[in-house]
Tab-separated table of N, CA and C and ligand atoms in Angstrom:
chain	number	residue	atom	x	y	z
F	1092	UNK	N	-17.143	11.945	14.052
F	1092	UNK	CA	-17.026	10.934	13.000
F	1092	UNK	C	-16.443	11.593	11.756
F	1093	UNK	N	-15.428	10.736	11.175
F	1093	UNK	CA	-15.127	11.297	9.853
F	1093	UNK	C	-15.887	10.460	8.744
F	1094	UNK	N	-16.309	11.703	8.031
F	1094	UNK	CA	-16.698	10.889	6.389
F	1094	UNK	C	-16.556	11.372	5.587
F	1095	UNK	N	-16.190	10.603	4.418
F	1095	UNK	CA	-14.990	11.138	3.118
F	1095	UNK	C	-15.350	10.408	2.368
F	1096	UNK	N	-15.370	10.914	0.600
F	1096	UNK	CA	-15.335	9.890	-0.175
F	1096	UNK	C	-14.404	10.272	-1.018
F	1097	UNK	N	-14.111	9.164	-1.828
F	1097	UNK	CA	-12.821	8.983	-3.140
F	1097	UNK	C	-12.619	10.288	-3.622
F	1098	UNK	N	-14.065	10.544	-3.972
F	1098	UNK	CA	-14.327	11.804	-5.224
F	1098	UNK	C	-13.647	13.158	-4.108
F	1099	UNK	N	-13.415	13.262	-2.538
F	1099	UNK	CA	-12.905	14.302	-2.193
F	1099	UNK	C	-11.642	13.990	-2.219
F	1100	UNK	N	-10.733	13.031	-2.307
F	1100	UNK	CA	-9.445	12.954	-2.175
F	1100	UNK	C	-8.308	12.908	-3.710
F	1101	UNK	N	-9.434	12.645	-4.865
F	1101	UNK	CA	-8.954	12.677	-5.958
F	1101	UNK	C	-8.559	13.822	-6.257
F	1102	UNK	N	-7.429	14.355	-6.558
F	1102	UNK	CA	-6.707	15.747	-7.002
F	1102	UNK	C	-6.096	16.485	-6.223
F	1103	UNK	N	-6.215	15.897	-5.135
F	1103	UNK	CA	-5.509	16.848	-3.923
F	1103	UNK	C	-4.192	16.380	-3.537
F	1104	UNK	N	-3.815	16.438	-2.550
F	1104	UNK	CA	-2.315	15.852	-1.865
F	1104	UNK	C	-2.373	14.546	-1.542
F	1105	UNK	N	-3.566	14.773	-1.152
F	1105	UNK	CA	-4.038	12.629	-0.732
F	1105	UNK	C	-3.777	12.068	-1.894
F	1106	UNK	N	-3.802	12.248	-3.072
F	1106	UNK	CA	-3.373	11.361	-4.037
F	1106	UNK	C	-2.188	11.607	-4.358
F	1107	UNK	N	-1.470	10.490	-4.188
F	1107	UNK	CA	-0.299	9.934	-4.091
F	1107	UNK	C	0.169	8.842	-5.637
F	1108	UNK	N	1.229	9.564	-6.771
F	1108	UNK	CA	1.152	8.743	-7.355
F	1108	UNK	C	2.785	8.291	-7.950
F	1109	UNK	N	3.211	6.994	-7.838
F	1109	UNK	CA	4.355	6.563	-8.096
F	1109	UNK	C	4.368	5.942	-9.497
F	1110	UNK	N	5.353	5.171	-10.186
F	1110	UNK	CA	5.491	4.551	-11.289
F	1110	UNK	C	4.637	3.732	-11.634
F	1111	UNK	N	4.449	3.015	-11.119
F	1111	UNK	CA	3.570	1.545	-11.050
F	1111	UNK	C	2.368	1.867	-10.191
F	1112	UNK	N	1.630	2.482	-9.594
F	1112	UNK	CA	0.770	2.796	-8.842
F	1112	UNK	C	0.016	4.251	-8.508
F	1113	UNK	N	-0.955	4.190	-7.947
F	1113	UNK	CA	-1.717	5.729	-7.734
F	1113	UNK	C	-2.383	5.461	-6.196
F	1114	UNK	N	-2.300	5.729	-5.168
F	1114	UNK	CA	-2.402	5.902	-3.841
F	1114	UNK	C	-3.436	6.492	-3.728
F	1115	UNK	N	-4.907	6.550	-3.452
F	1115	UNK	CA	-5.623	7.454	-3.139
F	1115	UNK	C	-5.968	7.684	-1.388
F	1116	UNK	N	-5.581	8.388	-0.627
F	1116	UNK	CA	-5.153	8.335	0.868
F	1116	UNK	C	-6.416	8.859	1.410
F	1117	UNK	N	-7.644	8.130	1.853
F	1117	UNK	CA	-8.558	8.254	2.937
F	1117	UNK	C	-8.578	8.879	4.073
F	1118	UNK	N	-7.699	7.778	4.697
F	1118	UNK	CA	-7.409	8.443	6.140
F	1118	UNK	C	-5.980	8.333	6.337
F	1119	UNK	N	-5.321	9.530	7.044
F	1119	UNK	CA	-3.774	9.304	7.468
F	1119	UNK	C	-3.822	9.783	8.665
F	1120	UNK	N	-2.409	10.062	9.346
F	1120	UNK	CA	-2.139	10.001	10.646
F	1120	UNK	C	-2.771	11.182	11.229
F	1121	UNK	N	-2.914	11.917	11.061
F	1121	UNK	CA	-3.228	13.248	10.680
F	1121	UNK	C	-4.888	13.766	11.670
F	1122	UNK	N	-5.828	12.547	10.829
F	1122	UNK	CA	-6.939	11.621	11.676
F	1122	UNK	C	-7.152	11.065	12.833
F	1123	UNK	N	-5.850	10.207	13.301
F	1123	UNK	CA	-5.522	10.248	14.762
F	1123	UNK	C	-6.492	8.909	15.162
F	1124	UNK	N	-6.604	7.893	14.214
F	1124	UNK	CA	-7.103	6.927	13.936
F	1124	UNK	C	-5.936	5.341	14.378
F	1125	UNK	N	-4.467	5.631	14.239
F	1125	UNK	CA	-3.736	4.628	14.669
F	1125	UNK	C	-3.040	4.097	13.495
F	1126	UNK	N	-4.062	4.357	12.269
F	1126	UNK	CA	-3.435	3.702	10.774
F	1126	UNK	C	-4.016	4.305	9.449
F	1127	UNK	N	-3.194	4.776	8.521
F	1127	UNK	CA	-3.615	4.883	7.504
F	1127	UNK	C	-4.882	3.513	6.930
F	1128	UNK	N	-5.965	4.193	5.615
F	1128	UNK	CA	-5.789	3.781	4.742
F	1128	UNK	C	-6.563	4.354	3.496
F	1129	UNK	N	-6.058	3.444	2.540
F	1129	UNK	CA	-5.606	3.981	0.686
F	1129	UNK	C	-6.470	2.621	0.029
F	1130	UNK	N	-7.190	3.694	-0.678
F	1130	UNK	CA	-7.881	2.880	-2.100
F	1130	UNK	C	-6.258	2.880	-3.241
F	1131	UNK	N	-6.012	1.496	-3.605
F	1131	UNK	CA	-4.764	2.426	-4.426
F	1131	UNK	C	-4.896	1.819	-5.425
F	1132	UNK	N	-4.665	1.837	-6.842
F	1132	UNK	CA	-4.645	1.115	-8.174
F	1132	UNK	C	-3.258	0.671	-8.467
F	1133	UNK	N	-3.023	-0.107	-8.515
F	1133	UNK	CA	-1.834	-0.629	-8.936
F	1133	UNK	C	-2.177	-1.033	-11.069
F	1134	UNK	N	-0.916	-0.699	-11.577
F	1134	UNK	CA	-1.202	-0.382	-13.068
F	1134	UNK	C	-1.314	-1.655	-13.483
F	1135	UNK	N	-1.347	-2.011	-14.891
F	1135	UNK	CA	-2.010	-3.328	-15.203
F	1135	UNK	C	0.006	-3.437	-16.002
F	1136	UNK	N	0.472	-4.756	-15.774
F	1136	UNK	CA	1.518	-5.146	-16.921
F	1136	UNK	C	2.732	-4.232	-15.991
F	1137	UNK	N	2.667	-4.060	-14.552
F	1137	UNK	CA	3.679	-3.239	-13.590
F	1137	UNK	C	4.498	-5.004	-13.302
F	1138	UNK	N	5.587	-4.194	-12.017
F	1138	UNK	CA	5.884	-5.115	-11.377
F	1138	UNK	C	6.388	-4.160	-10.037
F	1139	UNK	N	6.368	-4.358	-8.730
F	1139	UNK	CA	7.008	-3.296	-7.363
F	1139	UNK	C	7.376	-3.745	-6.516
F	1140	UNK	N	8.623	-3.715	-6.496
F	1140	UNK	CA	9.676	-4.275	-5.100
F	1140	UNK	C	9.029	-3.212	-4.031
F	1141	UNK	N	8.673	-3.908	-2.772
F	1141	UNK	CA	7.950	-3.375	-1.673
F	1141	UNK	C	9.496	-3.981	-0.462
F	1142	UNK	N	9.245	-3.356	0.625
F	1142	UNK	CA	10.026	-3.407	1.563
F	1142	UNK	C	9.773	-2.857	2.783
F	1143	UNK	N	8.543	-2.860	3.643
F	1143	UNK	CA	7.609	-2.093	4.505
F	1143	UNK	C	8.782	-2.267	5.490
F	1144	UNK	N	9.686	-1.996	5.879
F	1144	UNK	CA	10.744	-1.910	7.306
F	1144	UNK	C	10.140	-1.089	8.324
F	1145	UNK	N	9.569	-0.554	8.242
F	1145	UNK	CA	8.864	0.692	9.181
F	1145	UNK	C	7.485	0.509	9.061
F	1146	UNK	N	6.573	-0.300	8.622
F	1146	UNK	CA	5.238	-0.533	9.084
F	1146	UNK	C	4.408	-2.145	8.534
F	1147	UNK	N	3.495	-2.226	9.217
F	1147	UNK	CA	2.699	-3.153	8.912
F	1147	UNK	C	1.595	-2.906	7.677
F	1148	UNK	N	1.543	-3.779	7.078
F	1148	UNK	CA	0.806	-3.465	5.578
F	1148	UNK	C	-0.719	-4.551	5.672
F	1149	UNK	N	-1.675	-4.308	5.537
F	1149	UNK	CA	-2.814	-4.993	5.005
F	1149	UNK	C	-2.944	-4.701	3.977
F	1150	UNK	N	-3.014	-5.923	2.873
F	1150	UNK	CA	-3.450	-5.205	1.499
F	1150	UNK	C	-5.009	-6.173	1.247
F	1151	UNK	N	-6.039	-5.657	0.582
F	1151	UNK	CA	-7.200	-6.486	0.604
F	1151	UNK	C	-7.847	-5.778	-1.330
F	1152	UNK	N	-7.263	-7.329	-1.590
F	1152	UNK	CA	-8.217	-6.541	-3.112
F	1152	UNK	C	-9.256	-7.156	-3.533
F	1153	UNK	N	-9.447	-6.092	-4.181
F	1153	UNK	CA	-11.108	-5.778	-4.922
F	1153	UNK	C	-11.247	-6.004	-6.482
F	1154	UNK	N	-10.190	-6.021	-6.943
F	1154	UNK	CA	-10.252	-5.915	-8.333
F	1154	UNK	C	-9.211	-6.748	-8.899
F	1155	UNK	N	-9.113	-6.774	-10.249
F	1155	UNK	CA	-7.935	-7.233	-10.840
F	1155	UNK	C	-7.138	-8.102	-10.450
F	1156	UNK	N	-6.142	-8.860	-11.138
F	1156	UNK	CA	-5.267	-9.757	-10.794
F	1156	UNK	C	-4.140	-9.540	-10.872
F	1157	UNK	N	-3.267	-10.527	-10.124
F	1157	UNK	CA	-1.682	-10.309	-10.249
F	1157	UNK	C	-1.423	-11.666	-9.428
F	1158	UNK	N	-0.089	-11.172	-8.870
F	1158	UNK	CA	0.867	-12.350	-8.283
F	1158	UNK	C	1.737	-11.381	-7.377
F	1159	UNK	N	1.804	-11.845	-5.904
F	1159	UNK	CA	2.492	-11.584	-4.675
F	1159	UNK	C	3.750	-12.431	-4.781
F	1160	UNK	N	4.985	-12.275	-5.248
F	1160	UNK	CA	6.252	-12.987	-4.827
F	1160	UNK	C	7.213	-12.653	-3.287
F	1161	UNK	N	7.039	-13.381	-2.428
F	1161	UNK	CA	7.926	-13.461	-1.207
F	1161	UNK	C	9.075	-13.269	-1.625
F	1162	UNK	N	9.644	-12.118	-1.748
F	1162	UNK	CA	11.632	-12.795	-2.029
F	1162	UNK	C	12.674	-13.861	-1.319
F	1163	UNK	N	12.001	-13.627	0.004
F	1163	UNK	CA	12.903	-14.498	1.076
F	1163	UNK	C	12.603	-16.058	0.838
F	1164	UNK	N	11.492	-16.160	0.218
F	1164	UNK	CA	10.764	-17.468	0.021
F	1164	UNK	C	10.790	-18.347	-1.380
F	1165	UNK	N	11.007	-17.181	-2.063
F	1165	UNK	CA	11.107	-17.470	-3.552
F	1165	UNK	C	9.234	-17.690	-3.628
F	1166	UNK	N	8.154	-17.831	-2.591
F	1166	UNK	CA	6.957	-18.102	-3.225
F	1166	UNK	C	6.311	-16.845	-4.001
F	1167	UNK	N	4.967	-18.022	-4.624
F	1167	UNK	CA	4.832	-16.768	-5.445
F	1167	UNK	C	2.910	-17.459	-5.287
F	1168	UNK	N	2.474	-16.166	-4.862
F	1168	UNK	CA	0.986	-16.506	-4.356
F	1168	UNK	C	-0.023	-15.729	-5.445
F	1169	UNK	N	-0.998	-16.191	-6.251
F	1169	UNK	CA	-1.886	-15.564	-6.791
F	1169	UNK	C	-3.024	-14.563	-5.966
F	1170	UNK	N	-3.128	-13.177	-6.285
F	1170	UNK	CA	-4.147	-12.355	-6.136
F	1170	UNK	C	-5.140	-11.877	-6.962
F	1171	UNK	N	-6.260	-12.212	-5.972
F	1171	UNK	CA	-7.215	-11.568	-6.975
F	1171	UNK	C	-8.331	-11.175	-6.174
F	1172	UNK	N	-9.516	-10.528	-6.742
F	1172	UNK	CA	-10.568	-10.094	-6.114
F	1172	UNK	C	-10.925	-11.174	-5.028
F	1173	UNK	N	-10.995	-10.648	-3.553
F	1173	UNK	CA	-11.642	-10.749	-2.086
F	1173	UNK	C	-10.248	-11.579	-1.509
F	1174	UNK	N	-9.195	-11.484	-2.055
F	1174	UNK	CA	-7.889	-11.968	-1.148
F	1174	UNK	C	-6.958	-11.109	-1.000
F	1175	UNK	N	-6.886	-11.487	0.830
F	1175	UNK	CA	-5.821	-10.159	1.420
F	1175	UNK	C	-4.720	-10.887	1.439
F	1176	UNK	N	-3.739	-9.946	1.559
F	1176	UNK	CA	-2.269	-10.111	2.305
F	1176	UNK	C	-1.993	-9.617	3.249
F	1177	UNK	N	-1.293	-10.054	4.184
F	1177	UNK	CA	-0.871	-9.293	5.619
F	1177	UNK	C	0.563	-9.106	5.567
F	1178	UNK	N	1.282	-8.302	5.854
F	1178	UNK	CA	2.676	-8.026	5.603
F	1178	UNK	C	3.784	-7.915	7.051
F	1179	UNK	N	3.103	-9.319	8.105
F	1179	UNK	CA	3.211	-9.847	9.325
F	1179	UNK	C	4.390	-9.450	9.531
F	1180	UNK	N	5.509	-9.982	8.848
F	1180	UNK	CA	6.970	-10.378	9.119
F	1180	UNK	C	7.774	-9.226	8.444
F	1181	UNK	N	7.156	-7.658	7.675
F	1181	UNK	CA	7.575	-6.693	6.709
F	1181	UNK	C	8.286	-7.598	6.060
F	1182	UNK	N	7.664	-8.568	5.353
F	1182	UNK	CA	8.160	-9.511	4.194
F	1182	UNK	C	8.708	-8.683	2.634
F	1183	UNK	N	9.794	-8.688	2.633
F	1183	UNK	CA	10.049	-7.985	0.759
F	1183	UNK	C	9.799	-8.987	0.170
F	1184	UNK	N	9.029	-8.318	-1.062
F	1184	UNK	CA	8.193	-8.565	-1.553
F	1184	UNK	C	7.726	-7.386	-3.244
F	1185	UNK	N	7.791	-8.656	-4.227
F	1185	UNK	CA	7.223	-7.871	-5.498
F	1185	UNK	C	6.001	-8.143	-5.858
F	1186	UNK	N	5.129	-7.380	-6.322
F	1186	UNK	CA	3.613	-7.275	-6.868
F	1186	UNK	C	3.922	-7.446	-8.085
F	1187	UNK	N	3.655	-8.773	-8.811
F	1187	UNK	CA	3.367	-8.332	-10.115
F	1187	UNK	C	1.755	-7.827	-10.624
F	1188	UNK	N	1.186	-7.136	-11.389
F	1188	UNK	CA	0.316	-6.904	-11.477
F	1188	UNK	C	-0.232	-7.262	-13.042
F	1189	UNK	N	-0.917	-7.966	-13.386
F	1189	UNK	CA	-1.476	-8.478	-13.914
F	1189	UNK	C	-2.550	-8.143	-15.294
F	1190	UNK	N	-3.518	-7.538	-14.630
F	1190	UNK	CA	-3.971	-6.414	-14.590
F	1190	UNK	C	-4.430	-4.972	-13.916
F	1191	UNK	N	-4.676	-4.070	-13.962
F	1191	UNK	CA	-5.040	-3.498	-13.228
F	1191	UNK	C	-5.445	-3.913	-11.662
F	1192	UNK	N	-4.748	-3.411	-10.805
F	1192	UNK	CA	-5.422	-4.187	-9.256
F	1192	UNK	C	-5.818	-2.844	-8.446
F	1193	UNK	N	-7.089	-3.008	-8.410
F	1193	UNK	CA	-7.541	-2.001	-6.751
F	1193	UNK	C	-7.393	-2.439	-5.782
F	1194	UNK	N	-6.496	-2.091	-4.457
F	1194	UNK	CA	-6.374	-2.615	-3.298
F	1194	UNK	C	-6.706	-1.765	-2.138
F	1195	UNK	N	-7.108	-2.187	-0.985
F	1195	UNK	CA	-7.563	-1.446	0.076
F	1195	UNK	C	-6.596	-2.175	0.711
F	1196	UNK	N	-5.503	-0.820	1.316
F	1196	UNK	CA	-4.146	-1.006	2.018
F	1196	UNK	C	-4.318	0.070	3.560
F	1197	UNK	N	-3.861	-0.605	4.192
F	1197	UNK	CA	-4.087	-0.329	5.886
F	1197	UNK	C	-2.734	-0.489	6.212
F	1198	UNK	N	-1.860	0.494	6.377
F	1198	UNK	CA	-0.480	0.746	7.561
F	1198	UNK	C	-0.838	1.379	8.561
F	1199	UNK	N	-0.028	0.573	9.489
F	1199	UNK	CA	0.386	0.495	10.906
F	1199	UNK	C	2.043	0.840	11.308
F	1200	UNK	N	2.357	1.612	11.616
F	1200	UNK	CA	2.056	3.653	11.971
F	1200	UNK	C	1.195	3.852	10.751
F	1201	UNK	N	0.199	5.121	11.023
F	1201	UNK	CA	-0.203	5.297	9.245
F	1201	UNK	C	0.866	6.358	8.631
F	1202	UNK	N	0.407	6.412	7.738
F	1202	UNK	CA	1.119	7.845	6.552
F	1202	UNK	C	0.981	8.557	6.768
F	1203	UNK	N	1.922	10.091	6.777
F	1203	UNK	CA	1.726	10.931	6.800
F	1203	UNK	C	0.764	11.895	6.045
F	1204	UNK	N	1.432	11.624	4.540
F	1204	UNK	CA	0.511	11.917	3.600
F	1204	UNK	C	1.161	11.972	2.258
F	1205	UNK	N	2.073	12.359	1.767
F	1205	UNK	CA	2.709	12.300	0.156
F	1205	UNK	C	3.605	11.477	0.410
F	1206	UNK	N	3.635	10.222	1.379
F	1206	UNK	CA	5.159	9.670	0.945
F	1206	UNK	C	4.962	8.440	-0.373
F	1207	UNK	N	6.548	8.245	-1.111
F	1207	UNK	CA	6.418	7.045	-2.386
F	1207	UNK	C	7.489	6.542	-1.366
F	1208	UNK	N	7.840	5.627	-2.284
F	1208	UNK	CA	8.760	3.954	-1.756
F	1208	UNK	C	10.132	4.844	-1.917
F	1209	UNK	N	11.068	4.555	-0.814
F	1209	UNK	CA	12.609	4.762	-1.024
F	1209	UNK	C	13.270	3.482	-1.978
F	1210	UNK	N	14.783	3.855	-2.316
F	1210	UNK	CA	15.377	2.842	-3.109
F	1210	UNK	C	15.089	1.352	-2.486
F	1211	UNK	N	14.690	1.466	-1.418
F	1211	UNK	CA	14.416	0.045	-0.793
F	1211	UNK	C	12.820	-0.816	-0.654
F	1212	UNK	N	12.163	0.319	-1.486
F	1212	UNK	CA	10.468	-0.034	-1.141
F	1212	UNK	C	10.076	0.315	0.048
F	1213	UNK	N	10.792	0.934	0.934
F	1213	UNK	CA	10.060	1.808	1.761
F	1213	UNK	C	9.255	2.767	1.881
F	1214	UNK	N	8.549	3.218	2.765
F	1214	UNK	CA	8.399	4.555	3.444
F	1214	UNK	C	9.025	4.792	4.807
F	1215	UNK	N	9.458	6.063	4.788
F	1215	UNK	CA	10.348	6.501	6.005
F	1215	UNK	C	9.424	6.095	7.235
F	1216	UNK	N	10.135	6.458	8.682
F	1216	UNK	CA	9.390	5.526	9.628
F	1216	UNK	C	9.118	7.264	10.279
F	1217	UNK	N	7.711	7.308	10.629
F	1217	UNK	CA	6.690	8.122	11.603
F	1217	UNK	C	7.971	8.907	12.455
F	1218	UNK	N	7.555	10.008	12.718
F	1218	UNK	CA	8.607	10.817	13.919
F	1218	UNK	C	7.753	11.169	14.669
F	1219	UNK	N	6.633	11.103	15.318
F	1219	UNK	CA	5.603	11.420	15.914
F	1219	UNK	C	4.670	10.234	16.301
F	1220	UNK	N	4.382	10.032	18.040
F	1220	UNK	CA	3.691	9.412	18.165
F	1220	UNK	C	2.428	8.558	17.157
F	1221	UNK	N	1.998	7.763	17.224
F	1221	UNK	CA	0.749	7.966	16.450
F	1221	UNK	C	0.855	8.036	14.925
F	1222	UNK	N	1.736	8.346	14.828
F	1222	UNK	CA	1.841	8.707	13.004
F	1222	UNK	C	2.699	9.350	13.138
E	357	9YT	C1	-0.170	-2.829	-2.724
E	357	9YT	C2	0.811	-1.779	-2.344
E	357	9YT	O1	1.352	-1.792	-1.292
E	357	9YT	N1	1.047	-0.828	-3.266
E	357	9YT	C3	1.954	0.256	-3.076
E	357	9YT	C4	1.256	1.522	-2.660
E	357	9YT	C5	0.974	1.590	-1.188
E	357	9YT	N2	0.307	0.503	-0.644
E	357	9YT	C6	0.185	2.849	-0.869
E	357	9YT	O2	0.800	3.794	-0.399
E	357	9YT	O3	-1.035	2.855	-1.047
């Protein structure tokens, strides 16, 4: 069994931090679990073109508010504490963030471990079974 808490992943490589966001990485491929996942804070007054082409995204928050915009859809869905998103269709997609948002995010391949978003809101796609 693995068990881990926040307070061991804060300062190390597991934390992962981009413009608009701070990644704190739990579990990655590494674990041998099937999928990452990340406590992550998204900043308060951000906005982040996402573009998952290479994995499946659960996002489930806990905190704070914002707004999920579909690009393909033009919709635009309110988030807030105890509502997930599923990222079914690797829908692009911008977060506005609102305020501060904590999200519990689950990819499928998981992460390796330090990756941020390419010019496209990606992360590169797994070269290894499993992760
Ligand atoms: C909600 C979201 O996807 N934020 C971007 C960061 C990413 N989920 C991560 O690596 O934790």
């Amino acid at each position: 069994m693995i068990v881990r808490s926040l307070a061991q992943i804060v300062g190390t490589p597991a934390e992962v931090s981009a413009k608009t966001w701070t990644s704190r990485r739990l579990l990655l491929a590494g674990d041998r679990m099937g999928f990452s996942l990340h406590d992550t804070l998204i900043h308060a007054g951000t906005q982040t073109r996402m573009w998952y082409q290479n994995h499946l995204e659960a996002v489930y928050c806990v905190a704070g508010k914002g707004t999920v915009e579909v690009l393909k859809s033009g919709e635009k869905i309110a988030i807030g504490e105890g509502t997930l998103y599923a990222l079914d269709q690797h829908d692009e997609h911008v977060l506005h963030a609102e305020t501060e948002m904590r999200m519990i995010c689950v990819f499928n391949p998981p992460l390796l471990g330090g990756e941020v978003h390419d010019e496209n809101g990606a992360y590169p796609a797994a070269k290894h079974p499993g992760g």
